[in-house]
Amino acid sequence: MQIDIITVAPELLDSPFSHSIMKRAQEKGLLHVRCHNLRNWAINKHGQVDDYQYGGGAGMVMMCEPLSNAIEHLQQTTIYDEIIYMTPDGETFQQQMANQLSMQNNLLIICGHYKGIDQRIRDLYITKEISIGDYVLSGGELAAAVLVDAIGRLLPGVLNDETSALFDSFQDNLLAPPVYTRPVDFKGHKVPEILLSGHPVKIEDWRSDQSMKRTQEKRPDILKD
Ligand code: ADE
């Protein structure tokens, strides 16, 4: 999968994709993330990509021309399945959306800053608007990093059996069960007997039961009938 990201702050995205699972996904050639500095398409030699908003009011707006030129430049070599704009007023990102996006080949992500991007770019180019939650970040970069991480780890071959995404919280509308490792007794708190029993079927039943209890307790809203 190829993911292109247009941003005014590419440095913010250096680290999230240079470590751990995202690094491995790229080394294995399963994921290609490319960050493009919007200032390469600035309207003048000062690197301008934003301007005051019509109608007045505080906060700058990201201009049409740089974004339009950047998008069309990238479109010359790539056909995008989705052109995504990260914005707090978008659809809330959830596991199911991560699953769907992980089945695409090419994604283009636009990171907003300041007051956001000119509405005409949203009308003309954007096919999907995504929020990572009901709070406002200072830019779309961290949100884009969350999106790419959640999608990237689902690509076939990225995770090994041990970290398999099938058992993640939210995959069945259930939270994952509690997990334990050594020692058996930590400050008087013991690992549940069943996990030491060596009965795979009973352990599986216990885990399902715990998942259900945990979901009922912590997130009854995600339980489907
Ligand atoms: N940009 C600023 N806040 C955001 C959010 N909550 N989700 C996605 N993009 C954003």
Tab-separated table of N, CA and C in Angstrom, residues 132-224:
chain	number	residue	atom	x	y	z
A	132	ILE	N	-10.118	11.963	14.385
A	132	ILE	CA	-9.717	10.867	15.276
A	132	ILE	C	-10.351	11.026	16.658
A	133	GLY	N	-11.225	11.999	16.844
A	133	GLY	CA	-11.910	12.123	18.123
A	133	GLY	C	-12.411	13.534	18.328
A	134	ASP	N	-13.281	13.687	19.295
A	134	ASP	CA	-13.915	14.982	19.524
A	134	ASP	C	-13.047	15.902	20.367
A	135	TYR	N	-11.940	16.317	19.805
A	135	TYR	CA	-11.049	17.293	20.402
A	135	TYR	C	-10.272	17.901	19.250
A	136	VAL	N	-9.686	19.067	19.485
A	136	VAL	CA	-9.003	19.746	18.381
A	136	VAL	C	-7.494	19.716	18.589
A	137	LEU	N	-6.796	19.180	17.602
A	137	LEU	CA	-5.332	19.155	17.620
A	137	LEU	C	-4.827	20.406	16.907
A	138	SER	N	-3.540	20.693	17.063
A	138	SER	CA	-3.040	21.909	16.407
A	138	SER	C	-2.773	21.696	14.924
A	139	GLY	N	-2.846	20.465	14.480
A	139	GLY	CA	-2.703	20.184	13.051
A	139	GLY	C	-3.118	18.749	12.786
A	140	GLY	N	-3.224	18.401	11.512
A	140	GLY	CA	-3.685	17.054	11.170
A	140	GLY	C	-2.599	15.981	11.214
A	141	GLU	N	-1.334	16.383	11.463
A	141	GLU	CA	-0.228	15.409	11.355
A	141	GLU	C	-0.349	14.251	12.348
A	142	LEU	N	-0.605	14.583	13.622
A	142	LEU	CA	-0.675	13.499	14.613
A	142	LEU	C	-1.877	12.607	14.313
A	143	ALA	N	-2.946	13.221	13.835
A	143	ALA	CA	-4.127	12.432	13.454
A	143	ALA	C	-3.779	11.507	12.279
A	144	ALA	N	-3.020	12.037	11.302
A	144	ALA	CA	-2.621	11.221	10.148
A	144	ALA	C	-1.738	10.064	10.611
A	145	ALA	N	-0.864	10.329	11.594
A	145	ALA	CA	0.012	9.266	12.102
A	145	ALA	C	-0.816	8.150	12.743
A	146	VAL	N	-1.850	8.550	13.467
A	146	VAL	CA	-2.748	7.558	14.097
A	146	VAL	C	-3.416	6.710	13.011
A	147	LEU	N	-3.904	7.397	11.986
A	147	LEU	CA	-4.603	6.708	10.895
A	147	LEU	C	-3.682	5.702	10.203
A	148	VAL	N	-2.484	6.161	9.855
A	148	VAL	CA	-1.556	5.297	9.118
A	148	VAL	C	-1.122	4.104	9.976
A	149	ASP	N	-0.910	4.335	11.251
A	149	ASP	CA	-0.507	3.236	12.133
A	149	ASP	C	-1.619	2.191	12.215
A	150	ALA	N	-2.843	2.672	12.432
A	150	ALA	CA	-3.975	1.739	12.580
A	150	ALA	C	-4.204	0.949	11.287
A	151	ILE	N	-3.984	1.593	10.142
A	151	ILE	CA	-4.176	0.921	8.852
A	151	ILE	C	-2.987	0.002	8.557
A	152	GLY	N	-1.785	0.533	8.753
A	152	GLY	CA	-0.567	-0.179	8.371
A	152	GLY	C	-0.427	-1.530	9.056
A	153	ARG	N	-0.791	-1.587	10.335
A	153	ARG	CA	-0.620	-2.838	11.073
A	153	ARG	C	-1.583	-3.922	10.612
A	154	LEU	N	-2.621	-3.511	9.841
A	154	LEU	CA	-3.589	-4.500	9.352
A	154	LEU	C	-3.172	-5.122	8.019
A	155	LEU	N	-2.159	-4.564	7.376
A	155	LEU	CA	-1.768	-5.077	6.059
A	155	LEU	C	-1.225	-6.502	6.202
A	156	PRO	N	-1.653	-7.403	5.320
A	156	PRO	CA	-1.206	-8.790	5.437
A	156	PRO	C	0.315	-8.880	5.468
A	157	GLY	N	0.845	-9.601	6.463
A	157	GLY	CA	2.281	-9.807	6.567
A	157	GLY	C	2.969	-8.832	7.512
A	158	VAL	N	2.270	-7.777	7.918
A	158	VAL	CA	2.924	-6.782	8.787
A	158	VAL	C	3.064	-7.316	10.209
A	159	LEU	N	1.982	-7.846	10.750
A	159	LEU	CA	2.056	-8.413	12.100
A	159	LEU	C	2.371	-9.899	12.004
A	160	ASN	N	3.108	-10.404	12.991
A	160	ASN	CA	3.291	-11.854	13.023
A	160	ASN	C	2.170	-12.460	13.873
A	161	ASP	N	2.160	-13.777	14.013
A	161	ASP	CA	1.078	-14.445	14.728
A	161	ASP	C	0.875	-13.913	16.131
A	162	GLU	N	2.018	-13.651	16.772
A	162	GLU	CA	1.969	-13.229	18.161
A	162	GLU	C	1.196	-11.940	18.371
A	163	THR	N	1.312	-11.048	17.381
A	163	THR	CA	0.686	-9.740	17.553
A	163	THR	C	-0.572	-9.615	16.688
A	164	SER	N	-1.033	-10.746	16.172
A	164	SER	CA	-2.140	-10.761	15.221
A	164	SER	C	-3.268	-9.789	15.559
A	165	ALA	N	-3.704	-9.069	14.525
A	165	ALA	CA	-4.735	-8.042	14.723
A	165	ALA	C	-6.114	-8.651	14.967
A	166	LEU	N	-6.266	-9.952	14.677
A	166	LEU	CA	-7.579	-10.582	14.806
A	166	LEU	C	-8.108	-10.519	16.232
A	167	PHE	N	-7.192	-10.492	17.197
A	167	PHE	CA	-7.628	-10.538	18.597
A	167	PHE	C	-7.613	-9.170	19.266
A	168	ASP	N	-7.458	-8.126	18.461
A	168	ASP	CA	-7.453	-6.782	19.031
A	168	ASP	C	-8.803	-6.423	19.612
A	169	SER	N	-8.752	-5.476	20.561
A	169	SER	CA	-9.994	-4.845	20.999
A	169	SER	C	-10.682	-4.257	19.775
A	170	PHE	N	-12.001	-4.265	19.787
A	170	PHE	CA	-12.868	-3.657	18.770
A	170	PHE	C	-13.061	-4.523	17.532
A	171	GLN	N	-12.211	-5.566	17.307
A	171	GLN	CA	-12.379	-6.318	16.063
A	171	GLN	C	-13.716	-7.052	16.027
A	172	ASP	N	-14.224	-7.485	17.187
A	172	ASP	CA	-15.553	-8.136	17.221
A	172	ASP	C	-16.547	-7.288	17.984
A	173	ASN	N	-16.341	-5.995	18.003
A	173	ASN	CA	-17.127	-5.139	18.882
A	173	ASN	C	-16.982	-5.560	20.332
A	174	LEU	N	-15.823	-6.120	20.660
A	174	LEU	CA	-15.539	-6.509	22.049
A	174	LEU	C	-14.150	-6.005	22.414
A	175	LEU	N	-13.967	-5.671	23.685
A	175	LEU	CA	-12.621	-5.300	24.140
A	175	LEU	C	-11.810	-6.576	24.362
A	176	ALA	N	-10.488	-6.472	24.254
A	176	ALA	CA	-9.621	-7.643	24.456
A	176	ALA	C	-9.646	-8.042	25.939
A	177	PRO	N	-9.457	-9.342	26.234
A	177	PRO	CA	-9.465	-9.811	27.625
A	177	PRO	C	-8.178	-9.398	28.338
A	178	PRO	N	-8.141	-9.505	29.683
A	178	PRO	CA	-6.902	-9.195	30.405
A	178	PRO	C	-5.801	-10.186	30.053
A	179	VAL	N	-4.553	-9.738	30.130
A	179	VAL	CA	-3.421	-10.625	29.838
A	179	VAL	C	-2.447	-10.617	31.010
A	180	TYR	N	-1.713	-11.701	31.149
A	180	TYR	CA	-0.759	-11.859	32.258
A	180	TYR	C	0.527	-12.475	31.739
A	181	THR	N	1.654	-12.152	32.407
A	181	THR	CA	2.911	-12.860	32.140
A	181	THR	C	3.599	-13.106	33.487
A	182	ARG	N	4.831	-13.643	33.459
A	182	ARG	CA	5.495	-13.976	34.717
A	182	ARG	C	5.726	-12.724	35.583
A	183	PRO	N	5.734	-12.847	36.888
A	183	PRO	CA	5.613	-14.065	37.699
A	183	PRO	C	4.155	-14.460	37.965
A	184	VAL	N	3.964	-15.691	38.422
A	184	VAL	CA	2.621	-16.191	38.737
A	184	VAL	C	2.019	-15.403	39.902
A	185	ASP	N	2.890	-15.015	40.838
A	185	ASP	CA	2.405	-14.265	42.003
A	185	ASP	C	3.156	-12.930	42.067
A	186	PHE	N	2.434	-11.833	41.918
A	186	PHE	CA	3.062	-10.513	42.012
A	186	PHE	C	2.424	-9.770	43.180
A	187	LYS	N	3.230	-9.578	44.248
A	187	LYS	CA	2.755	-8.891	45.450
A	187	LYS	C	1.448	-9.477	45.960
A	188	GLY	N	1.339	-10.803	45.886
A	188	GLY	CA	0.138	-11.471	46.396
A	188	GLY	C	-0.990	-11.563	45.381
A	189	HIS	N	-0.848	-10.925	44.232
A	189	HIS	CA	-1.888	-10.993	43.190
A	189	HIS	C	-1.510	-12.093	42.207
A	190	LYS	N	-2.390	-13.120	42.113
A	190	LYS	CA	-2.036	-14.300	41.320
A	190	LYS	C	-2.646	-14.264	39.926
A	191	VAL	N	-1.980	-14.940	39.005
A	191	VAL	CA	-2.515	-15.132	37.657
A	191	VAL	C	-3.718	-16.079	37.785
A	192	PRO	N	-4.840	-15.804	37.100
A	192	PRO	CA	-5.994	-16.710	37.187
A	192	PRO	C	-5.576	-18.155	36.866
A	193	GLU	N	-6.019	-19.102	37.745
A	193	GLU	CA	-5.686	-20.538	37.627
A	193	GLU	C	-5.865	-21.069	36.211
A	194	ILE	N	-6.972	-20.684	35.617
A	194	ILE	CA	-7.367	-21.257	34.318
A	194	ILE	C	-6.262	-21.080	33.260
A	195	LEU	N	-5.543	-19.942	33.361
A	195	LEU	CA	-4.511	-19.671	32.351
A	195	LEU	C	-3.291	-20.577	32.532
A	196	LEU	N	-3.197	-21.226	33.705
A	196	LEU	CA	-2.070	-22.127	33.973
A	196	LEU	C	-2.491	-23.574	33.758
A	197	SER	N	-3.786	-23.777	33.386
A	197	SER	CA	-4.351	-25.130	33.361
A	197	SER	C	-3.880	-25.955	32.164
A	198	GLY	N	-3.475	-25.286	31.087
A	198	GLY	CA	-3.068	-26.015	29.886
A	198	GLY	C	-4.249	-26.541	29.075
A	199	HIS	N	-5.493	-26.083	29.359
A	199	HIS	CA	-6.679	-26.496	28.580
A	199	HIS	C	-7.032	-25.401	27.574
A	200	PRO	N	-6.614	-25.542	26.309
A	200	PRO	CA	-6.844	-24.461	25.348
A	200	PRO	C	-8.322	-24.075	25.216
A	201	VAL	N	-9.212	-25.048	25.237
A	201	VAL	CA	-10.633	-24.726	25.029
A	201	VAL	C	-11.181	-23.939	26.214
A	202	LYS	N	-10.828	-24.397	27.406
A	202	LYS	CA	-11.307	-23.693	28.610
A	202	LYS	C	-10.722	-22.282	28.676
A	203	ILE	N	-9.464	-22.163	28.253
A	203	ILE	CA	-8.817	-20.843	28.264
A	203	ILE	C	-9.530	-19.911	27.287
A	204	GLU	N	-9.854	-20.452	26.119
A	204	GLU	CA	-10.559	-19.652	25.106
A	204	GLU	C	-11.909	-19.186	25.641
A	205	ASP	N	-12.641	-20.126	26.305
A	205	ASP	CA	-13.949	-19.771	26.888
A	205	ASP	C	-13.789	-18.667	27.930
A	206	TRP	N	-12.776	-18.812	28.760
A	206	TRP	CA	-12.532	-17.817	29.817
A	206	TRP	C	-12.246	-16.449	29.192
A	207	ARG	N	-11.433	-16.470	28.129
A	207	ARG	CA	-11.083	-15.192	27.483
A	207	ARG	C	-12.316	-14.524	26.874
A	208	SER	N	-13.160	-15.323	26.206
A	208	SER	CA	-14.379	-14.741	25.609
A	208	SER	C	-15.253	-14.142	26.699
A	209	ASP	N	-15.366	-14.897	27.787
A	209	ASP	CA	-16.176	-14.440	28.901
A	209	ASP	C	-15.645	-13.116	29.476
A	210	GLN	N	-14.332	-13.047	29.621
A	210	GLN	CA	-13.703	-11.833	30.152
A	210	GLN	C	-13.886	-10.648	29.203
A	211	SER	N	-13.777	-10.940	27.895
A	211	SER	CA	-13.972	-9.890	26.890
A	211	SER	C	-15.363	-9.304	27.038
A	212	MET	N	-16.336	-10.193	27.129
A	212	MET	CA	-17.730	-9.773	27.240
A	212	MET	C	-17.925	-8.944	28.519
A	213	LYS	N	-17.405	-9.435	29.641
A	213	LYS	CA	-17.574	-8.724	30.923
A	213	LYS	C	-16.921	-7.346	30.856
A	214	ARG	N	-15.702	-7.326	30.319
A	214	ARG	CA	-14.956	-6.071	30.240
A	214	ARG	C	-15.714	-5.064	29.368
A	215	THR	N	-16.263	-5.553	28.263
A	215	THR	CA	-16.982	-4.645	27.357
A	215	THR	C	-18.255	-4.130	28.035
A	216	GLN	N	-18.974	-5.042	28.704
A	216	GLN	CA	-20.204	-4.611	29.395
A	216	GLN	C	-19.887	-3.545	30.436
A	217	GLU	N	-18.759	-3.744	31.130
A	217	GLU	CA	-18.387	-2.828	32.197
A	217	GLU	C	-17.903	-1.480	31.674
A	218	LYS	N	-16.964	-1.561	30.671
A	218	LYS	CA	-16.282	-0.334	30.259
A	218	LYS	C	-16.887	0.351	29.051
A	219	ARG	N	-17.394	-0.438	28.112
A	219	ARG	CA	-17.903	0.147	26.863
A	219	ARG	C	-19.206	-0.507	26.416
A	220	PRO	N	-20.260	-0.431	27.249
A	220	PRO	CA	-21.535	-1.060	26.857
A	220	PRO	C	-22.046	-0.512	25.518
A	221	ASP	N	-21.614	0.726	25.170
A	221	ASP	CA	-22.088	1.352	23.930
A	221	ASP	C	-21.666	0.601	22.680
A	222	ILE	N	-20.563	-0.158	22.733
A	222	ILE	CA	-20.117	-0.823	21.491
A	222	ILE	C	-20.686	-2.242	21.340
A	223	LEU	N	-21.389	-2.725	22.379
A	223	LEU	CA	-21.946	-4.083	22.308
A	223	LEU	C	-23.110	-4.105	21.334
A	224	LYS	N	-23.027	-4.995	20.337
A	224	LYS	CA	-24.167	-5.133	19.405
A	224	LYS	C	-25.035	-6.263	19.913
